[in-house]
PDB file of N, CA and C and ligand atoms in Angstrom:
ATOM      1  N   UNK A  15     167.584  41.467 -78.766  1.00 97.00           N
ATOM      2  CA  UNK A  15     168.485  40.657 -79.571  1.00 97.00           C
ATOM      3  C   UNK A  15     168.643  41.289 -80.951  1.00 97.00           C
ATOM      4  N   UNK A  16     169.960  41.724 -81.280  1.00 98.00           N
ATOM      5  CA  UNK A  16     170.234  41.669 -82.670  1.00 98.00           C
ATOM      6  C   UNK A  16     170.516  40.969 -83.748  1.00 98.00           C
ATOM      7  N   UNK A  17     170.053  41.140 -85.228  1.00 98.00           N
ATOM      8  CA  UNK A  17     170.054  40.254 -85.958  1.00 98.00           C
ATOM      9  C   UNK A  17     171.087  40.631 -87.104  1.00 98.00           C
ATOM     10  N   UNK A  18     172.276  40.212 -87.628  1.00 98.00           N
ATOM     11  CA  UNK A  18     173.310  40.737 -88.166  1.00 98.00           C
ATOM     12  C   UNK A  18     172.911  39.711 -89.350  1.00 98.00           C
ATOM     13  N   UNK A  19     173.005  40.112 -90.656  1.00 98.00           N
ATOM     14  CA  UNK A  19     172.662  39.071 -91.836  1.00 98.00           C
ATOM     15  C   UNK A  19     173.439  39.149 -93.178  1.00 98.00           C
ATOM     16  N   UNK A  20     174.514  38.726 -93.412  1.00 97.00           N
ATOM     17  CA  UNK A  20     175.941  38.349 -93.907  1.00 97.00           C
ATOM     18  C   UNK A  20     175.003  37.953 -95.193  1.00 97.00           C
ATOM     19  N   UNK A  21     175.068  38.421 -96.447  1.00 96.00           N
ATOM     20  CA  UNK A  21     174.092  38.051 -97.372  1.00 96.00           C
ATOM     21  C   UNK A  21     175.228  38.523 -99.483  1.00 96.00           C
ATOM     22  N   UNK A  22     175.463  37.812 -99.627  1.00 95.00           N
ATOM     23  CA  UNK A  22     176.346  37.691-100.626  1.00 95.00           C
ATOM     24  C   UNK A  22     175.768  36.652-101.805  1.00 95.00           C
ATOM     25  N   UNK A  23     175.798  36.147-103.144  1.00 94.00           N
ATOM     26  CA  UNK A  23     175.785  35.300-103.797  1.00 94.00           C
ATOM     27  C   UNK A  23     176.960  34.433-103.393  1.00 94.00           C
ATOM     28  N   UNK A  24     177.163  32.904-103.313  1.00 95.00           N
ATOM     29  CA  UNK A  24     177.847  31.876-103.579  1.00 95.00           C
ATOM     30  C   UNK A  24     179.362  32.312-104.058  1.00 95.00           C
ATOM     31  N   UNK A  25     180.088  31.922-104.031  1.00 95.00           N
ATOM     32  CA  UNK A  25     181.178  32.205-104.816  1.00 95.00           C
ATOM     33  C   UNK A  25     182.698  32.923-104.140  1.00 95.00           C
ATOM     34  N   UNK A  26     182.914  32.705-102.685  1.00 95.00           N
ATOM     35  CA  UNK A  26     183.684  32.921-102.064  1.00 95.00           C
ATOM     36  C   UNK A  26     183.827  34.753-101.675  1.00 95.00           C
ATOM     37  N   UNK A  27     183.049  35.424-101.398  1.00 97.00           N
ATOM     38  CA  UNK A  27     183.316  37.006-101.258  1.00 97.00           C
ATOM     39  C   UNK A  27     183.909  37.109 -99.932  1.00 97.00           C
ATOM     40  N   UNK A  28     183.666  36.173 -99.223  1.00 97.00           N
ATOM     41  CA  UNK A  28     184.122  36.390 -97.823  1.00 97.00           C
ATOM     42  C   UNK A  28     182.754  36.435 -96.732  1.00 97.00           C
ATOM     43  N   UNK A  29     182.036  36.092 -96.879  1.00 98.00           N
ATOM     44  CA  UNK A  29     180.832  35.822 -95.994  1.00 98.00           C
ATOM     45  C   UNK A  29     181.133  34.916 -94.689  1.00 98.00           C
ATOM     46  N   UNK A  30     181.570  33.836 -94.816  1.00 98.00           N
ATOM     47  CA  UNK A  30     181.890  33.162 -93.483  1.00 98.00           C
ATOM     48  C   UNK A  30     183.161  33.503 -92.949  1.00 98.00           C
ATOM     49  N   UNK A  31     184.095  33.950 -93.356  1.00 98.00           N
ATOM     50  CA  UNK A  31     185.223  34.680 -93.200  1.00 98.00           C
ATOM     51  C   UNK A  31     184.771  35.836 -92.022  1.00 98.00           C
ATOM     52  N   UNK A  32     183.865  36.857 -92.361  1.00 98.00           N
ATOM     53  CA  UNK A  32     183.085  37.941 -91.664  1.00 98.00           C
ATOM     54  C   UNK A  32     182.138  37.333 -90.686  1.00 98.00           C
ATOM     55  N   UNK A  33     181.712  36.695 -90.697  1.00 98.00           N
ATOM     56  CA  UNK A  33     180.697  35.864 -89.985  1.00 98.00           C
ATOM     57  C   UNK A  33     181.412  35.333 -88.738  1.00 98.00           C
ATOM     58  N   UNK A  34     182.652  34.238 -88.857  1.00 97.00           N
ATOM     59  CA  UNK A  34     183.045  33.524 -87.712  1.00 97.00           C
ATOM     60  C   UNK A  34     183.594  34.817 -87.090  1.00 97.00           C
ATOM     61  N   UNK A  35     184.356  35.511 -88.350  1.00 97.00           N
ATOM     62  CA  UNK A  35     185.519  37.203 -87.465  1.00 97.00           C
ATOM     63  C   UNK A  35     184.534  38.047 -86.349  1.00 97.00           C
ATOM     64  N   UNK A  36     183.638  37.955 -86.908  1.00 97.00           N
ATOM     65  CA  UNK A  36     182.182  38.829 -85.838  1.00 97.00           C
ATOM     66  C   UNK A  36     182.012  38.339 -84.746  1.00 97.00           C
ATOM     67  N   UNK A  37     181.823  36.686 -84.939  1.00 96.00           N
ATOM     68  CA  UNK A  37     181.206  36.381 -83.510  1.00 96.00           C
ATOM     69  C   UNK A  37     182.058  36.116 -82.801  1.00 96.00           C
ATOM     70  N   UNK A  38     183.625  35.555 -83.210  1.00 94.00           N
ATOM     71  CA  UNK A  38     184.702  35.680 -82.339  1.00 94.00           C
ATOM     72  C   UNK A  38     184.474  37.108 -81.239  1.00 94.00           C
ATOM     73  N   UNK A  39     184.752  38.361 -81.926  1.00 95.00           N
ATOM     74  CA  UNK A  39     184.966  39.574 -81.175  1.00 95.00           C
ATOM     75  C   UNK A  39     183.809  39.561 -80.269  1.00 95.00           C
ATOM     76  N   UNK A  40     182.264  40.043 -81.041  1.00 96.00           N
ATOM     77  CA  UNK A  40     181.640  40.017 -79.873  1.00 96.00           C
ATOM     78  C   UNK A  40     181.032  39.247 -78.870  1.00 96.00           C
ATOM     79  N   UNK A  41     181.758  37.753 -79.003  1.00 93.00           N
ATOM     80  CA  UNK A  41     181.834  36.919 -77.542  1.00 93.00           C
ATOM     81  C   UNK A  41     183.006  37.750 -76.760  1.00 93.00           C
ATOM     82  N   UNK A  42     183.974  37.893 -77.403  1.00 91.00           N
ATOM     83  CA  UNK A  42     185.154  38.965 -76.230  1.00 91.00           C
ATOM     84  C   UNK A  42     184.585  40.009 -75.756  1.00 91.00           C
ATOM     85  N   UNK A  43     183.298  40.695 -76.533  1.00 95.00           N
ATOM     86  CA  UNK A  43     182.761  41.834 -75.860  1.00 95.00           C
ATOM     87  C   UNK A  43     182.126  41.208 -75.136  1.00 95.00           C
ATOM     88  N   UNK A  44     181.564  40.444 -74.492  1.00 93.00           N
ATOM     89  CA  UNK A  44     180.812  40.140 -73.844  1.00 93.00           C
ATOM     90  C   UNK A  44     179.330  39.676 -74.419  1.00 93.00           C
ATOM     91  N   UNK A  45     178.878  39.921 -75.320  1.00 95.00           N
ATOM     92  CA  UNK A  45     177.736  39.113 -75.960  1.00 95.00           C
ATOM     93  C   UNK A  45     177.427  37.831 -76.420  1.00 95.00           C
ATOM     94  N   UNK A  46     176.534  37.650 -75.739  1.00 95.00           N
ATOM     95  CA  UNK A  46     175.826  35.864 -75.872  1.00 95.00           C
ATOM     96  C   UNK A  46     176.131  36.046 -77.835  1.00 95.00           C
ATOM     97  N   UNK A  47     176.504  35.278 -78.006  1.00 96.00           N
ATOM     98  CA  UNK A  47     176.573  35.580 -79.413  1.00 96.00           C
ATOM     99  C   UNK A  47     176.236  33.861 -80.501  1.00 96.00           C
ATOM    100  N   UNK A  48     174.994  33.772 -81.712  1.00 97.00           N
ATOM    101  CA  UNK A  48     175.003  32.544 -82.225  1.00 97.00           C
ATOM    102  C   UNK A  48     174.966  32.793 -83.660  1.00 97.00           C
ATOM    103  N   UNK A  49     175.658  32.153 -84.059  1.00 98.00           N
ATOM    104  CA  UNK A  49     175.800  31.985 -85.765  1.00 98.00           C
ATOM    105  C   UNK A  49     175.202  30.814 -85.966  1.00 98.00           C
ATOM    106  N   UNK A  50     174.073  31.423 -87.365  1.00 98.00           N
ATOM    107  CA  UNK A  50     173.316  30.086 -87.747  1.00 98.00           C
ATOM    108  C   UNK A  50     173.574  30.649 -89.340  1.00 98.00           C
ATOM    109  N   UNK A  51     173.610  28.829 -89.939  1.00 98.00           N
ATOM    110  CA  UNK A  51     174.584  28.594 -91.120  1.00 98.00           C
ATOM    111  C   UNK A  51     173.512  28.345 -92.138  1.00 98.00           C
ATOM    112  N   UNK A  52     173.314  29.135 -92.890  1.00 97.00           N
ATOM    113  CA  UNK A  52     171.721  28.999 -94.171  1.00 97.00           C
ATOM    114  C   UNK A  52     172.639  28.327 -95.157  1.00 97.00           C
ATOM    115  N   UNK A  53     173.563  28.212 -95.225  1.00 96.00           N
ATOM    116  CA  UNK A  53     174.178  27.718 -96.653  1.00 96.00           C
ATOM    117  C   UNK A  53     174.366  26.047 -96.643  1.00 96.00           C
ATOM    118  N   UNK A  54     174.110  25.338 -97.664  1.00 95.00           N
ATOM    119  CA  UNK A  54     174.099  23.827 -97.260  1.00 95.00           C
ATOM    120  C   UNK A  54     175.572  23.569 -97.384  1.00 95.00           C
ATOM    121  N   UNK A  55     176.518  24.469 -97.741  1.00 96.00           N
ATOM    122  CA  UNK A  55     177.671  23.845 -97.292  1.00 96.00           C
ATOM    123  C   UNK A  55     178.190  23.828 -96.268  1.00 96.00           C
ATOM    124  N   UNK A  56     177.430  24.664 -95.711  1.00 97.00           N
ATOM    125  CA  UNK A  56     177.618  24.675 -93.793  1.00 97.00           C
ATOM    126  C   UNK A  56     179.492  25.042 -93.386  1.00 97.00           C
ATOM    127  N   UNK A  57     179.835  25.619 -93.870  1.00 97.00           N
ATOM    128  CA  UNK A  57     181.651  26.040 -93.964  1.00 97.00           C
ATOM    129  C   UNK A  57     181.710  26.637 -92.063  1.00 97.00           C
ATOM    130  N   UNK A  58     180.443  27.180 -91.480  1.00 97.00           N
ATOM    131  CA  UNK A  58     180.711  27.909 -90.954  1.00 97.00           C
ATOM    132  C   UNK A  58     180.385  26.883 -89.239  1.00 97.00           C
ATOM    133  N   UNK A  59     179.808  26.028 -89.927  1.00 96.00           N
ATOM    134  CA  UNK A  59     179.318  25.049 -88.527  1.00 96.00           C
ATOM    135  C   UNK A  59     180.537  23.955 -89.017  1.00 96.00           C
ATOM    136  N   UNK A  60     181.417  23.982 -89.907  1.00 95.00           N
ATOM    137  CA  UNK A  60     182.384  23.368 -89.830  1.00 95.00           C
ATOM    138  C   UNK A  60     184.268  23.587 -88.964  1.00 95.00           C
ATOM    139  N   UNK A  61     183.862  25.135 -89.151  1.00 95.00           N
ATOM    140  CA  UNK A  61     184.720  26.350 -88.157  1.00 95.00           C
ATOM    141  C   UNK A  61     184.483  25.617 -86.728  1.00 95.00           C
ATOM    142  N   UNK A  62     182.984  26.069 -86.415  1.00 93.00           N
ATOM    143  CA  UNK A  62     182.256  25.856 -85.028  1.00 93.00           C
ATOM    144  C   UNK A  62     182.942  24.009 -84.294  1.00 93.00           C
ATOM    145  N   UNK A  63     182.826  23.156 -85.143  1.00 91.00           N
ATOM    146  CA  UNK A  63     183.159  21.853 -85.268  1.00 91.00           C
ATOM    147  C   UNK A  63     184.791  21.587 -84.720  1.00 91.00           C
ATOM    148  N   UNK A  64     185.811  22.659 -85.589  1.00 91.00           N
ATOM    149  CA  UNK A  64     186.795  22.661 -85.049  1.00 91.00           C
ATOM    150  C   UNK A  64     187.309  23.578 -83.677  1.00 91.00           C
ATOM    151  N   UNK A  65     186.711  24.552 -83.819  1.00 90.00           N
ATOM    152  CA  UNK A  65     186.846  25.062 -83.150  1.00 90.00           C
ATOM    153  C   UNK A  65     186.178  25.072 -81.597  1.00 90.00           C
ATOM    154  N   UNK A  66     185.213  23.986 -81.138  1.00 84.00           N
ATOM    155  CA  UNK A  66     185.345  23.781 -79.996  1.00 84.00           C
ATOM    156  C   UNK A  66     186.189  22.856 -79.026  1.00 84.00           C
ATOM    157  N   UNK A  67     186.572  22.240 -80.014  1.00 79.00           N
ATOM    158  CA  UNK A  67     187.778  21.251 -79.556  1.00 79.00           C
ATOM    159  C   UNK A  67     189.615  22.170 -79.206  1.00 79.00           C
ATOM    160  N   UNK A  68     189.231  23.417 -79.521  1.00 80.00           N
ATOM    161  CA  UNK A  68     190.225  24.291 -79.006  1.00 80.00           C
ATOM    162  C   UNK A  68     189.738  24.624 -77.642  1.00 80.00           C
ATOM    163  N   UNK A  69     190.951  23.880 -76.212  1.00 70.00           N
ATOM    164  CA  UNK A  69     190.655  23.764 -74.996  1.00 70.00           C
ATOM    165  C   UNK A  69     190.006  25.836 -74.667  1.00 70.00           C
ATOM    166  N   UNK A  70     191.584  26.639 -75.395  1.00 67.00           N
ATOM    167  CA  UNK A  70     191.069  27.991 -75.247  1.00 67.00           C
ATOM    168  C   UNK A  70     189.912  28.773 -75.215  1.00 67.00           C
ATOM    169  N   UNK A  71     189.260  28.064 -76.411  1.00 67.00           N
ATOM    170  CA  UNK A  71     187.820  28.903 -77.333  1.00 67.00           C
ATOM    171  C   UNK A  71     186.412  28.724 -75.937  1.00 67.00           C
ATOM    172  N   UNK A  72     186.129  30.276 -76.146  1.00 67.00           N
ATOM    173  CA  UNK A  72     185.082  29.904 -74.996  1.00 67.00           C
ATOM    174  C   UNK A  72     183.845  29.534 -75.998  1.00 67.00           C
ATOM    175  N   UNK A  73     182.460  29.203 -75.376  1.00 73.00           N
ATOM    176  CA  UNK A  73     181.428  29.101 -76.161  1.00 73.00           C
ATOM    177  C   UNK A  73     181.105  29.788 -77.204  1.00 73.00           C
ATOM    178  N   UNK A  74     180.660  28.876 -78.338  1.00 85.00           N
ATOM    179  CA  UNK A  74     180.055  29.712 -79.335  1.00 85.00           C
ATOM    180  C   UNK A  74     179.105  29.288 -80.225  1.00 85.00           C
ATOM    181  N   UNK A  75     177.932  29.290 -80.061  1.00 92.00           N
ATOM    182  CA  UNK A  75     176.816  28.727 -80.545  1.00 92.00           C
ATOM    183  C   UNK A  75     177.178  28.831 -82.193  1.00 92.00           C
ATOM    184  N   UNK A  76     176.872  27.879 -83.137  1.00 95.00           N
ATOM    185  CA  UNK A  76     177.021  27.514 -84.341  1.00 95.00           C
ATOM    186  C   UNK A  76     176.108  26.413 -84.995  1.00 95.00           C
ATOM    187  N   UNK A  77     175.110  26.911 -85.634  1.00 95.00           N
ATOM    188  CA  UNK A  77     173.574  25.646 -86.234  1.00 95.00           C
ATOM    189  C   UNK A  77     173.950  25.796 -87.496  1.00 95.00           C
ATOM    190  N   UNK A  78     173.328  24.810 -88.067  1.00 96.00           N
ATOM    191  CA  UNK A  78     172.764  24.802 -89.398  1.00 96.00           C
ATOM    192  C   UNK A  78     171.464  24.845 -89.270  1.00 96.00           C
ATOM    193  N   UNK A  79     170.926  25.692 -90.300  1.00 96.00           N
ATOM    194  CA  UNK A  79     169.190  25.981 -90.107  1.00 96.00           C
ATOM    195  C   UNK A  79     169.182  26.288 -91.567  1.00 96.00           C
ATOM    196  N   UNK A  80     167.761  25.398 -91.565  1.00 96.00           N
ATOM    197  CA  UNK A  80     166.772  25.661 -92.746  1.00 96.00           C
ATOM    198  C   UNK A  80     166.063  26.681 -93.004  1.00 96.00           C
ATOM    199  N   UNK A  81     165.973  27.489 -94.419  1.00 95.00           N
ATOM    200  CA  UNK A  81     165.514  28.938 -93.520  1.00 95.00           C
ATOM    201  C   UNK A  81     164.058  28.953 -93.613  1.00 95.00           C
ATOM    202  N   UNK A  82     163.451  27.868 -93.653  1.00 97.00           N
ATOM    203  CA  UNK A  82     161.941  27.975 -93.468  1.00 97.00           C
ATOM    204  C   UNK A  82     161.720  27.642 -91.543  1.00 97.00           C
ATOM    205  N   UNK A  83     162.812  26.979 -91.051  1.00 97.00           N
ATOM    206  CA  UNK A  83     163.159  26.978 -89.547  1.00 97.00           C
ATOM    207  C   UNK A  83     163.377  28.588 -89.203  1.00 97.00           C
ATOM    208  N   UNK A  84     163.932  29.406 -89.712  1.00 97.00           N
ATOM    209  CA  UNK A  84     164.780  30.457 -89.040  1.00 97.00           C
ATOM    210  C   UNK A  84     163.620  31.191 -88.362  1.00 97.00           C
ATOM    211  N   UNK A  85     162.371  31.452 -88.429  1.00 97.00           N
ATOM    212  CA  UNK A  85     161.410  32.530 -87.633  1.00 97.00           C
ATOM    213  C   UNK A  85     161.407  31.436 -85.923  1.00 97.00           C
ATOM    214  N   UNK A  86     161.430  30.025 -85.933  1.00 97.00           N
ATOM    215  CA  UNK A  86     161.074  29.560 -85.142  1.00 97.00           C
ATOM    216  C   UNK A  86     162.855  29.668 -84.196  1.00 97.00           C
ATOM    217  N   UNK A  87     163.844  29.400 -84.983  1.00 97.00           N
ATOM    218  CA  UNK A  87     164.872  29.101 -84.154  1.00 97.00           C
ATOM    219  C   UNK A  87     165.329  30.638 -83.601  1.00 97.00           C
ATOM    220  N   UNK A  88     165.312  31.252 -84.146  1.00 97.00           N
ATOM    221  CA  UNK A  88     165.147  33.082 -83.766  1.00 97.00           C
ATOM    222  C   UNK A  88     164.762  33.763 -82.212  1.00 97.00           C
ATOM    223  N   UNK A  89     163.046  32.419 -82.095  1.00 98.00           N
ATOM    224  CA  UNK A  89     162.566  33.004 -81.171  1.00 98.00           C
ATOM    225  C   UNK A  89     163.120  32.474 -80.119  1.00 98.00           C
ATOM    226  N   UNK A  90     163.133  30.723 -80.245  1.00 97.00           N
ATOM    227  CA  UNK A  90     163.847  30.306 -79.264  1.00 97.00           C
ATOM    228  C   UNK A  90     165.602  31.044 -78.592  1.00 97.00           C
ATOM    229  N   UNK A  91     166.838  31.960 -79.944  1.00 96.00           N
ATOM    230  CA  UNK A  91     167.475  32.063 -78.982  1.00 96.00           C
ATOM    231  C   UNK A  91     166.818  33.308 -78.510  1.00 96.00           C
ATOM    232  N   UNK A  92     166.293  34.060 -78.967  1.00 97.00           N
ATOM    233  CA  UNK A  92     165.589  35.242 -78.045  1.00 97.00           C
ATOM    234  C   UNK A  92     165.313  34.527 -76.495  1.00 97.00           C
ATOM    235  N   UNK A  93     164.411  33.923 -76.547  1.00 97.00           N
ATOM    236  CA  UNK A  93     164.358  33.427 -75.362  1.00 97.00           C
ATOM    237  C   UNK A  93     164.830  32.973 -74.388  1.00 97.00           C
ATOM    238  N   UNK A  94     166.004  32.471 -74.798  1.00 95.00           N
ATOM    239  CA  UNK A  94     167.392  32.148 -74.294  1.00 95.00           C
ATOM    240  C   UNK A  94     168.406  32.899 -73.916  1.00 95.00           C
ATOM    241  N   UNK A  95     168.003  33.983 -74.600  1.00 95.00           N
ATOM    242  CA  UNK A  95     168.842  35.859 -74.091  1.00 95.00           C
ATOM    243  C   UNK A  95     169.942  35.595 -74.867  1.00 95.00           C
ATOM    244  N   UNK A  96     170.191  35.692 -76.005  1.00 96.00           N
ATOM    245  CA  UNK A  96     171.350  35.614 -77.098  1.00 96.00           C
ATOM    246  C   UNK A  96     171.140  37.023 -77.200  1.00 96.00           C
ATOM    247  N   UNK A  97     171.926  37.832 -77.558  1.00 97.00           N
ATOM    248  CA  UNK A  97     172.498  39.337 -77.840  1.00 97.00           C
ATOM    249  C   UNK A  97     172.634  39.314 -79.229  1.00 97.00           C
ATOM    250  N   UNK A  98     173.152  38.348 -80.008  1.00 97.00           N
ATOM    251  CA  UNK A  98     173.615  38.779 -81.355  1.00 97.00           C
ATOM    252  C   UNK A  98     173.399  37.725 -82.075  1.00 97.00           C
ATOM    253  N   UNK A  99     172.598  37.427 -83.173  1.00 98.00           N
ATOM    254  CA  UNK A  99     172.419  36.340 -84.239  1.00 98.00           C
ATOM    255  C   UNK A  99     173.435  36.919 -85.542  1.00 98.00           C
ATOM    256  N   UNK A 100     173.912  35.832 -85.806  1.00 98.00           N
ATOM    257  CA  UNK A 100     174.650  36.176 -87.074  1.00 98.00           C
ATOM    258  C   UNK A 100     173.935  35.508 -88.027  1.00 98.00           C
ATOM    259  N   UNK A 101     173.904  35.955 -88.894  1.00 98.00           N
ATOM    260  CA  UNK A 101     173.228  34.664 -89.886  1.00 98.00           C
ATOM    261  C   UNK A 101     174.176  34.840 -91.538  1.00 98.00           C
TER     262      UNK A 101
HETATM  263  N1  ATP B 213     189.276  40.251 -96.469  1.00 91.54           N
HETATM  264  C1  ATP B 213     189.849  39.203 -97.043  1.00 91.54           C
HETATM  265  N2  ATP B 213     191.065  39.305 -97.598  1.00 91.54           N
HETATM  266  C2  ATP B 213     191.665  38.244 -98.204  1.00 91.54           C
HETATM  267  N3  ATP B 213     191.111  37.009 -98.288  1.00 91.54           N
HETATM  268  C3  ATP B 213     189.905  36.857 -97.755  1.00 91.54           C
HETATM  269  C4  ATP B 213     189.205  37.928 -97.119  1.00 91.54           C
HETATM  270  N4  ATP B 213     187.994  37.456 -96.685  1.00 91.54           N
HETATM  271  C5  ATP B 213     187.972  36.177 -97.060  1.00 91.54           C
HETATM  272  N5  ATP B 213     189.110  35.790 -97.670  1.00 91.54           N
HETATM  273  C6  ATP B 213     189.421  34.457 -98.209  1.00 91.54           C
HETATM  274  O1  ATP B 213     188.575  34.272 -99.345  1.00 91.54           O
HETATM  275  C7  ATP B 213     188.148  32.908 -99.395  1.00 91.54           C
HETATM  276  C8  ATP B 213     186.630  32.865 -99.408  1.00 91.54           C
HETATM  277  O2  ATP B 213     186.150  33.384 -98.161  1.00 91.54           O
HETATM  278  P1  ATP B 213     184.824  32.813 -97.490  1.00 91.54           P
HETATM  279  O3  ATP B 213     184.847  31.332 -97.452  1.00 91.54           O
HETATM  280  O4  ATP B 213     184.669  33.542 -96.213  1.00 91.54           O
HETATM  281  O5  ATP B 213     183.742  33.315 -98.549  1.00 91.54           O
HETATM  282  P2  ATP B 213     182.214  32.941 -98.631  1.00 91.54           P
HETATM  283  O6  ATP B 213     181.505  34.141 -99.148  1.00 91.54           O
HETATM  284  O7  ATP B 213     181.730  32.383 -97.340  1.00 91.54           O
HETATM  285  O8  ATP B 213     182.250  31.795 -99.728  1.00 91.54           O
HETATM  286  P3  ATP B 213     181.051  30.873-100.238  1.00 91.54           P
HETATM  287  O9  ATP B 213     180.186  31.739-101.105  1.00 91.54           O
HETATM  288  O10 ATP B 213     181.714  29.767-100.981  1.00 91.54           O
HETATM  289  O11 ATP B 213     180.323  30.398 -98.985  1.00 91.54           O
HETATM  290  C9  ATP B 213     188.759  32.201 -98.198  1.00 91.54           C
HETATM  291  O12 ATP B 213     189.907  31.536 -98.607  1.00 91.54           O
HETATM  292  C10 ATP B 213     189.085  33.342 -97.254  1.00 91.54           C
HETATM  293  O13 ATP B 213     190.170  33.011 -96.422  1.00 91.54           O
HETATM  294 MG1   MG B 214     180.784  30.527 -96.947  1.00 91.54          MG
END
């Protein structure tokens, strides 16, 4: 499992912008793919929110996690055979 980590100060640079654009594609490649959302504004599990209610959109894992959670939620999707963490 790879761990991809989108890491910017606050302030709009484009972090969840890059984040949802990523895991879109590599679910089309074929990778189990999950984005987990460290920011308490959660913008990106708000994407996830709308965007499963699009009949089209295939799966796409989207959490909010605490990052004193993140070593534990990590292992679990490892275990689960996720290919790509976005964070
Ligand atoms: N490459 C780009 N070109 C033009 N506009 C962009 C680009 N990437 C992001 N944006 C726009 O910039 C704004 C901020 O992007 P985004 O929300 O992804 O940033 P962010 O780093 O997640 O922000 P925050 O720090 O508030 O969480 C959005 O309106 C987004 O559509
Ligand atoms: Mg953001």
């Amino acid at each position: 499992m790879k761990i991809l980590s989108i890491i910017t100060q606050k302030g709009g640079a484009g972090k969840t912008t890059i984040a949802t654009a990523l895991a879109v594609a590599a679910e089309k490649d074929g990778l189990n793919t999950a984005i987990l959302d460290l920011d308490d504004q959660a913008t990106s599990c708000f994407w996830g929110d709308i965007r499963q209610g699009l009949n089209h959109a295939p799966a796409l894992a989207v959490k909010d996690v605490k990052a004193i959670r993140l070593p534990h939620v990590l292992e679990a999707l490892k275990s689960a055979g996720c290919d790509l963490v976005i964070l």
